[in-house]
Backbone as numpy.savetxt, mean C-alpha at the origin, in Angstrom:
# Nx Ny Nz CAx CAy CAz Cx Cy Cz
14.39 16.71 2.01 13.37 15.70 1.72 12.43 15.56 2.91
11.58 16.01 2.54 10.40 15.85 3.98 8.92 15.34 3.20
8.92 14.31 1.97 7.52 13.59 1.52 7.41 12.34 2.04
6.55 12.16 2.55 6.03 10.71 2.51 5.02 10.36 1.22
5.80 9.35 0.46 5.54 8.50 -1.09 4.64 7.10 -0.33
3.37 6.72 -0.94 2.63 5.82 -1.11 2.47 5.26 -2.34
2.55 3.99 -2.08 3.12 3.61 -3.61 1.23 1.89 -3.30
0.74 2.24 -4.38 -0.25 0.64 -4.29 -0.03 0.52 -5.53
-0.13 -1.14 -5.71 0.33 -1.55 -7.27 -0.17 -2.72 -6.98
0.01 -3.20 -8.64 -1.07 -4.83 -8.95 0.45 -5.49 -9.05
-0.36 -6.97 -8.83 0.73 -7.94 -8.23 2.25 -8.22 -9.79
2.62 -8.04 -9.75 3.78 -8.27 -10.87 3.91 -7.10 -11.45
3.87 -6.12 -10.75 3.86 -4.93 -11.80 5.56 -4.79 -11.31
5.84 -4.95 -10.15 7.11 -4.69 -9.78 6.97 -3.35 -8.66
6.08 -3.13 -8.57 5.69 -1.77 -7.54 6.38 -2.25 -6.13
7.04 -3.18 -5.05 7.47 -2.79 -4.24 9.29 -2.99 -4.81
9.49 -3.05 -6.10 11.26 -3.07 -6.27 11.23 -1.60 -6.42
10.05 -1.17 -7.26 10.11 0.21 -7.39 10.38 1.29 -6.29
9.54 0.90 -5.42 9.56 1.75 -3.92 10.78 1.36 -3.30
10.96 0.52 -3.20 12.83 0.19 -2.59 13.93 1.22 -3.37
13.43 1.46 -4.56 14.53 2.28 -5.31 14.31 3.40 -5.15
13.13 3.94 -4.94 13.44 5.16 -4.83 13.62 5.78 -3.59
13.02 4.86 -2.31 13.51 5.21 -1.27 15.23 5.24 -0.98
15.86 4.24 -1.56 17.47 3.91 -1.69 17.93 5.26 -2.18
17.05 6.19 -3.06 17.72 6.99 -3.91 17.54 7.99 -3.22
16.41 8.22 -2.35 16.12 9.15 -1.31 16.99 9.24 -0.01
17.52 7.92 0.41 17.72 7.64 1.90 16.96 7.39 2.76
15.97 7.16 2.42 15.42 6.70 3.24 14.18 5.45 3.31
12.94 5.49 4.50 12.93 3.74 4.50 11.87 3.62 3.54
11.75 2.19 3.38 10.74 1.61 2.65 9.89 0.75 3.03
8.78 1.05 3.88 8.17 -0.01 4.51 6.64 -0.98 3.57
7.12 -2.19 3.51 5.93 -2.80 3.02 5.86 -4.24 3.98
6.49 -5.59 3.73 5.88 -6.16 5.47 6.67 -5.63 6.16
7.98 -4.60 6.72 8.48 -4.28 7.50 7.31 -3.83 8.97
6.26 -3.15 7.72 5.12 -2.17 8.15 4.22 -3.48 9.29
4.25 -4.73 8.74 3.80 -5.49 9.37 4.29 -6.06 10.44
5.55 -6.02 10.46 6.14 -5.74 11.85 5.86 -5.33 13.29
6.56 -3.84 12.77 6.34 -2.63 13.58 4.64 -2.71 14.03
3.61 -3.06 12.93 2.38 -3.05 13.59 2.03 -3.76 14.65
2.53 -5.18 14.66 2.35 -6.40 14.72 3.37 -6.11 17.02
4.22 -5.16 16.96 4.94 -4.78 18.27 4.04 -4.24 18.25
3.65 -3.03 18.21 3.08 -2.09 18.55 1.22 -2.37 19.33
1.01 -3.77 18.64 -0.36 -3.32 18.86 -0.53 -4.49 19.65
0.47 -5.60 19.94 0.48 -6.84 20.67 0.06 -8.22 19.74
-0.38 -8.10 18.84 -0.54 -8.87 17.78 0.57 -9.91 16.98
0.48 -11.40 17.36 1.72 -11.70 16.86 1.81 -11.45 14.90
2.76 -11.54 14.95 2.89 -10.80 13.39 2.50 -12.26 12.06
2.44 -13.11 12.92 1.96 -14.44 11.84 0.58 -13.83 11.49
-0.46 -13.16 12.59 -1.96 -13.18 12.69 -2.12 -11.80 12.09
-1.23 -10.75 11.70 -1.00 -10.01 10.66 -1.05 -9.96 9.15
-0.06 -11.71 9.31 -0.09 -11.71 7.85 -0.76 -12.41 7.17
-1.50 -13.37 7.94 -2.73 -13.77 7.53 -3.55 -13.18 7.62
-3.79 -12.01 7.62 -4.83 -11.04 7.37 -4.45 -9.39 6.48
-3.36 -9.88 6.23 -2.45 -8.71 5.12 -3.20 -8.52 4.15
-4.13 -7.48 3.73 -4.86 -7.09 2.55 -5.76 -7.81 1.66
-6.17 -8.58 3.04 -7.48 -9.77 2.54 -8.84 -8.81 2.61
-9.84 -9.24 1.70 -11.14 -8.25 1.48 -11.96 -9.03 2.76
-12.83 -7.74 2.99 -13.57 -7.90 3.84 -15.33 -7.94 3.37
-16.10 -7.67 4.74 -17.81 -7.62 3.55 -17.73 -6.08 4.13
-18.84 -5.30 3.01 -19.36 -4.04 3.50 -19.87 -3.63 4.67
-20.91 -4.74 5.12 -21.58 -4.19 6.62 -20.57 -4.38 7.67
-19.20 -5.05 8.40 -18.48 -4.81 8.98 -17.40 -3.88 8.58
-17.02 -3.24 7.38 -16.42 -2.26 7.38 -16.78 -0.82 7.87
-18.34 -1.09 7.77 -18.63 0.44 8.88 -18.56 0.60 10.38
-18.44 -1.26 10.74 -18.16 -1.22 12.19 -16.96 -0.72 12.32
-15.93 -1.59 11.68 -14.40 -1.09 12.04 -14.30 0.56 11.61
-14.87 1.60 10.52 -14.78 2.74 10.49 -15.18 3.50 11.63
-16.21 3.10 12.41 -16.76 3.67 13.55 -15.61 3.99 14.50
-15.38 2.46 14.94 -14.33 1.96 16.10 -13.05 3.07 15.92
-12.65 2.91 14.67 -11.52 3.99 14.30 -11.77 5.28 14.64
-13.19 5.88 14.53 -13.36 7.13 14.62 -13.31 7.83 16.35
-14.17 6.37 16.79 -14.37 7.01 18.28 -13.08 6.36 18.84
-12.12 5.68 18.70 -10.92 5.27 19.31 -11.19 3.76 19.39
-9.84 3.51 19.85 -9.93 1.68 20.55 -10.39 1.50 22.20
-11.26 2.95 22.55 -12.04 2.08 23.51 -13.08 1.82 23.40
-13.73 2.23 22.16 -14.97 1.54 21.53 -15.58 0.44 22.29
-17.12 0.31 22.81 -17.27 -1.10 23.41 -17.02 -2.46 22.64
-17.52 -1.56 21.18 -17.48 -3.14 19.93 -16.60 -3.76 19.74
-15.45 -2.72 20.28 -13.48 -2.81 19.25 -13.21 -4.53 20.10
-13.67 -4.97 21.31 -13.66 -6.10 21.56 -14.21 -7.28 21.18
-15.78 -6.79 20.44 -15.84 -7.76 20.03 -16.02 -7.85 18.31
-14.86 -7.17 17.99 -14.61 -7.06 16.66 -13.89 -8.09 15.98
-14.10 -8.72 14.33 -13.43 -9.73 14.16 -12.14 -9.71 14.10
-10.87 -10.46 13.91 -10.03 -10.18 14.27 -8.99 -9.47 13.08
-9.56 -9.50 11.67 -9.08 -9.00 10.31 -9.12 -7.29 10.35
-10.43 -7.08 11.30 -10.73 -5.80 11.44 -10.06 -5.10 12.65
-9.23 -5.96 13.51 -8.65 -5.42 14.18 -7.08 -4.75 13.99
-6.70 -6.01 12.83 -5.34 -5.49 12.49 -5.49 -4.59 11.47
-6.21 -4.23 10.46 -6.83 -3.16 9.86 -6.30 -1.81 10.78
-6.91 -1.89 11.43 -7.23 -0.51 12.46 -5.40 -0.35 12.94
-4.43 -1.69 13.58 -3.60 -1.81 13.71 -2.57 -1.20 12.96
-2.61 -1.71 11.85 -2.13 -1.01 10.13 -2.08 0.51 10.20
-3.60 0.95 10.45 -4.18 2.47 9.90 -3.20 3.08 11.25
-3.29 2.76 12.22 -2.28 3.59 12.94 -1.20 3.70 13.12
-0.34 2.78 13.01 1.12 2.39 12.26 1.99 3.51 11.31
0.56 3.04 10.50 1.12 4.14 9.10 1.15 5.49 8.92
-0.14 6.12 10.12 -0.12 7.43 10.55 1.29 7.46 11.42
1.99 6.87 12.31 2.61 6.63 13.29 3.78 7.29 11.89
4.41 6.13 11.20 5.29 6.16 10.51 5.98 7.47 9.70
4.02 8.07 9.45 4.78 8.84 8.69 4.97 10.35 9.06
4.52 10.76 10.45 4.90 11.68 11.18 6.25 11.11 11.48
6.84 10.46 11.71 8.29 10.18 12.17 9.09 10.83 10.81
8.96 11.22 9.15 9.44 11.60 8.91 9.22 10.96 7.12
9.98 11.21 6.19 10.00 10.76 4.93 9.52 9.58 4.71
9.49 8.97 3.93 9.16 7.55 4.31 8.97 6.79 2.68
8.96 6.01 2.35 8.09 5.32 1.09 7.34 4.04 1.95
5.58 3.66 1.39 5.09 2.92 2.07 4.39 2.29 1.15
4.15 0.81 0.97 4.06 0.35 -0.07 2.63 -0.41 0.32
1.43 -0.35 -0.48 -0.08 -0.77 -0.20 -0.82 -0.75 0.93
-1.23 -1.40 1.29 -2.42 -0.98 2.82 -3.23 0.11 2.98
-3.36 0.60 1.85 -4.39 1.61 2.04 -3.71 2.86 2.45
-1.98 2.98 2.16 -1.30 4.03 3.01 -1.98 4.89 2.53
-2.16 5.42 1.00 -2.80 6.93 0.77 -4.01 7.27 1.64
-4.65 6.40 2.04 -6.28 6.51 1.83 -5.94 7.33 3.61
-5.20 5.92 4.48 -4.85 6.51 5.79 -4.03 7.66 5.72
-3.17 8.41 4.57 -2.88 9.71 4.82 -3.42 10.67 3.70
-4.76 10.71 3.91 -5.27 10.99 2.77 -5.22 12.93 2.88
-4.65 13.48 4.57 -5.15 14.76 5.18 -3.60 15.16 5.84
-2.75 13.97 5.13 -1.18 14.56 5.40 -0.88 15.45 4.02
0.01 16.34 4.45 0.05 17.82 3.73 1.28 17.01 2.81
2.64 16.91 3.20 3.36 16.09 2.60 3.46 14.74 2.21
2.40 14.35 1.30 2.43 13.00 1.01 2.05 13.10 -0.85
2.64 11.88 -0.96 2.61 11.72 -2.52 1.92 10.53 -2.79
0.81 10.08 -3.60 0.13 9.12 -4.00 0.17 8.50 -4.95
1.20 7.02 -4.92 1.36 6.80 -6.62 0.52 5.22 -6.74
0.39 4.67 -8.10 -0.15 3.84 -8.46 0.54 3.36 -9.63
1.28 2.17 -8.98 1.71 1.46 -10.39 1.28 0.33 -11.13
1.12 0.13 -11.97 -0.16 -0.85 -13.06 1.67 -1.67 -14.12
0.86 -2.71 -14.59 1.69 -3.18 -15.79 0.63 -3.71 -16.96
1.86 -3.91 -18.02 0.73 -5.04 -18.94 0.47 -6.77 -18.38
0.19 -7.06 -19.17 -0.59 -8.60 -18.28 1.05 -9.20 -18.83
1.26 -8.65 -20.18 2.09 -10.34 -20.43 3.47 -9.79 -19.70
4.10 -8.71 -19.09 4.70 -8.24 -18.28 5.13 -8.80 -17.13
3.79 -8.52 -16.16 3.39 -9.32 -14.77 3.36 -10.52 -14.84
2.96 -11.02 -16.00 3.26 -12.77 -15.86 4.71 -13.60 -16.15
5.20 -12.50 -16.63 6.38 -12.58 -17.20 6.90 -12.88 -15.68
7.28 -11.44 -14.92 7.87 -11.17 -14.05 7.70 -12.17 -12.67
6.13 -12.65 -12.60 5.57 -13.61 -11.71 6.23 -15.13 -12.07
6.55 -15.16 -12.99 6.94 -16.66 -13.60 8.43 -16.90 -13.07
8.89 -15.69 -12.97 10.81 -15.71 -12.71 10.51 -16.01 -11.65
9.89 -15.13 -10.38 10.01 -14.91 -9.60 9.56 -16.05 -8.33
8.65 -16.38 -8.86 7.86 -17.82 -8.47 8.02 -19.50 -8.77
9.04 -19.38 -10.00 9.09 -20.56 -10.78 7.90 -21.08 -10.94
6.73 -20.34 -11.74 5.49 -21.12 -12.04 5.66 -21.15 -13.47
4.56 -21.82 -14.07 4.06 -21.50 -15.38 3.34 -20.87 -15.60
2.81 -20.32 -17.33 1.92 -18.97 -17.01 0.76 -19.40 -16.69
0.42 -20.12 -17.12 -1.02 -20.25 -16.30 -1.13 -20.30 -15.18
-0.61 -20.86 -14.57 -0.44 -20.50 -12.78 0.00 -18.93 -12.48
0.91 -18.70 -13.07 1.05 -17.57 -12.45 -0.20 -16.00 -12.96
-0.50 -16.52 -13.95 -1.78 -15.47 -14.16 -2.96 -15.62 -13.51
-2.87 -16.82 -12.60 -4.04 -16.86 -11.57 -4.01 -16.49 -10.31
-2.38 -16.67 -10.13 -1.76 -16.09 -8.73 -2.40 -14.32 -9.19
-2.07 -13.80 -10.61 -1.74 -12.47 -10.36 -3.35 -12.14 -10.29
-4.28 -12.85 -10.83 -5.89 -12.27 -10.83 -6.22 -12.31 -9.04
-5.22 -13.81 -8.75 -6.09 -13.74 -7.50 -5.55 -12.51 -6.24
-4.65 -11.91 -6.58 -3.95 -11.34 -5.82 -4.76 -10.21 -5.97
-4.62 -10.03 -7.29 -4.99 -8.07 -7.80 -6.61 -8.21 -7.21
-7.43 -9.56 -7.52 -8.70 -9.24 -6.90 -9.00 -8.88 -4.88
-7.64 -9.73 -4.22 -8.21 -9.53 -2.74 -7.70 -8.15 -2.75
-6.51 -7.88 -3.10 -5.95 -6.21 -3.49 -7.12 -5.07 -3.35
-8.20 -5.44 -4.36 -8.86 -4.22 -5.06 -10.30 -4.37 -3.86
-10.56 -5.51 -3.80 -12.01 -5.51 -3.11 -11.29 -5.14 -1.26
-10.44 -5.72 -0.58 -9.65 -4.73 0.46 -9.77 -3.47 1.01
-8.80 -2.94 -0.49 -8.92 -1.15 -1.03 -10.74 -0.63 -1.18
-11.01 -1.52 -1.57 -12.35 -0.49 -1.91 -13.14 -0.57 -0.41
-13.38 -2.02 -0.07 -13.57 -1.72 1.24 -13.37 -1.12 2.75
-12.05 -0.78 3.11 -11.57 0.36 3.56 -11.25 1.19 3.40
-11.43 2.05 1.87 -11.06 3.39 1.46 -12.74 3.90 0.72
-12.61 5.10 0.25 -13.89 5.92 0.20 -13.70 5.83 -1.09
-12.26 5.41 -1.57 -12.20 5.58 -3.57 -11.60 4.07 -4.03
-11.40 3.90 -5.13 -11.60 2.94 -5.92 -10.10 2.33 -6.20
-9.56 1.01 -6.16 -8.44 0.77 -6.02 -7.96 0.92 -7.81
-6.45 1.63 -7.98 -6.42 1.70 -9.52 -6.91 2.60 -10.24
-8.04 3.08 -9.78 -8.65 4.09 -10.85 -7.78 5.09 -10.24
-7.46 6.37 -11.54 -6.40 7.41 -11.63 -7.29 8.42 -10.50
-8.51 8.80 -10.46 -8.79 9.55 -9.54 -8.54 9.34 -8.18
-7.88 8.14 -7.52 -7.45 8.02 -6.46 -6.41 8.33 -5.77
-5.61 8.74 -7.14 -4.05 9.03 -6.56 -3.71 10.37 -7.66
-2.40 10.54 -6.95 -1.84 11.77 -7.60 -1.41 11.06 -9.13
-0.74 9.97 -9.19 -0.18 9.69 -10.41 -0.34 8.44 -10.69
-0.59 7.67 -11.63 -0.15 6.35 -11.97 0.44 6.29 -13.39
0.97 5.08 -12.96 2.08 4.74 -14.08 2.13 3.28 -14.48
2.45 2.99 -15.79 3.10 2.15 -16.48 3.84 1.69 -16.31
4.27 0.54 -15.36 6.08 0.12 -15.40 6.60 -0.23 -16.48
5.22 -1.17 -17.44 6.02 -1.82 -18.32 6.34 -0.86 -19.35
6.17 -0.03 -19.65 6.75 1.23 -20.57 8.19 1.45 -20.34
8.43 2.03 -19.02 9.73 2.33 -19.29 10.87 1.21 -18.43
9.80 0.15 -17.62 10.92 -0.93 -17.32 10.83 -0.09 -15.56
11.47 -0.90 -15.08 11.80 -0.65 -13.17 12.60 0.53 -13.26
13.96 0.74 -13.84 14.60 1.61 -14.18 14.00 2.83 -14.11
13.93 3.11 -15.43 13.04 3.72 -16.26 11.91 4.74 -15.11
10.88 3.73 -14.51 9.77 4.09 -13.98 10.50 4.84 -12.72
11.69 4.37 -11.94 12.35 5.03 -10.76 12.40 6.31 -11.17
13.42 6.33 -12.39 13.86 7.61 -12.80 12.73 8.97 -12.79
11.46 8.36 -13.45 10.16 8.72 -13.48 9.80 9.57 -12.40
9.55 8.60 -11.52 8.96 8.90 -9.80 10.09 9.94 -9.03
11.88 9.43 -9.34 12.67 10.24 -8.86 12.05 12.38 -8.94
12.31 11.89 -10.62 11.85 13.44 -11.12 10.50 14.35 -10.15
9.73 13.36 -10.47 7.97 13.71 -10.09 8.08 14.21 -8.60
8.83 13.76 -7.40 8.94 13.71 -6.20 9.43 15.14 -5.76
11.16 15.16 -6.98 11.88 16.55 -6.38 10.50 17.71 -6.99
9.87 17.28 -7.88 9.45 18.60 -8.54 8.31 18.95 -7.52
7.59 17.71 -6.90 6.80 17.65 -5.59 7.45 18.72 -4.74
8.76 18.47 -4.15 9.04 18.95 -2.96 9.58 20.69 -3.59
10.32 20.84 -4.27 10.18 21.97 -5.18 8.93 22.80 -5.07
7.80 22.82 -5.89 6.59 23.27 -5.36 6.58 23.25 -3.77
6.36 22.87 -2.88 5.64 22.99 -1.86 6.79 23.33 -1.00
8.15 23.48 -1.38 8.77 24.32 -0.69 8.98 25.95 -0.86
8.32 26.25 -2.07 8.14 27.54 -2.67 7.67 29.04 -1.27
């Protein structure tokens, strides 16, 4: 096993139980806030000021600052006086490069595909549900009602998508962004593991040819 799996998904779809399972089935890790962690050491950043800035959207004209900063490094003159959402951004994007040279990995949203968009072993998935699914699943999970919880899930899937689109070159959800997306609610958490299990060996199969 030598893939690193990127897994982005809308809020109740069940996409990080999914990635826990199949990393479990793999052996190996599964980082989604773990990822916020490790960033959060690594870059001196306390990890509260991480997660208040965990996959919140940004505007267009400072996302080309922070793309710059990334390109020419963090000694950039601007990278100081950059806001501070755009700093853990950049924090994130190197993390996750970090992570996944260390080896296999499953990594769950942040733009992991987009940041390994030029790793040779990586897999790009996208998991989606139906609405009355996710609200379903949001309602257990939260003890809300549905109406609350279908606002949690709009408001989530919207900072999600405008995020993604703002630090990536492609479109959050749409199938041309990734290698695969899927349906959970079709075949259930189960079901969808079993799915991804298959899709992965047949991954590493090919490209060990």
């Amino acid at each position: 096993m030598n893939t690193v799996i990127t897994i982005g998904r809308q809020f109740g779809s069940g996409g990080r139980e999914i990635g826990e399972k199949v990393a479990e089935h793999f052996g190996i890790s599964c980082y989604d806030n773990e990822l916020l962690s490790r960033a959060a050491k690594e870059s001196g950043f306390c990890e509260e000021m991480l997660e208040n800035h965990d996959e919140r959207p940004t505007s267009s004209f400072l996302y080309n600052l922070v793309m710059d900063t990334y390109s020419f490094g963090y000694n950039a003159s601007h990278f100081v006086d950059m806001p501070i959402s755009h700093k853990v951004f950049l924090a994130q994007f190197d993390t996750i490069k970090k992570i996944a040279k260390e080896g296999p990995c499953v990594i769950v949203g942040r733009c992991a595909d987009y940041a390994l968009s030029d790793f040779k072993n990586s897999v790009h998935i996208f998991i989606y549900g139906s609405e009355d699914t996710k609200i379903k699943r949001i309602m257990k999970k939260y003890d809300l009602d549905s109406s609350k919880a279908r606002d949690m899930c709009n408001k989530k899937d919207k900072q999600r998508q405008s995020y993604y689109n703002y630090y990536s070159s492609k479109k959050w959800g749409r199938a041309d962004s990734y290698d695969l997306c899927i349906n959970s609610s079709v075949l259930g958490v189960e079901g969808t593991v079993k799915l991804l299990i298959q899709y992965i060996e047949d991954f590493e199969a090919k490209n060990n040819q």
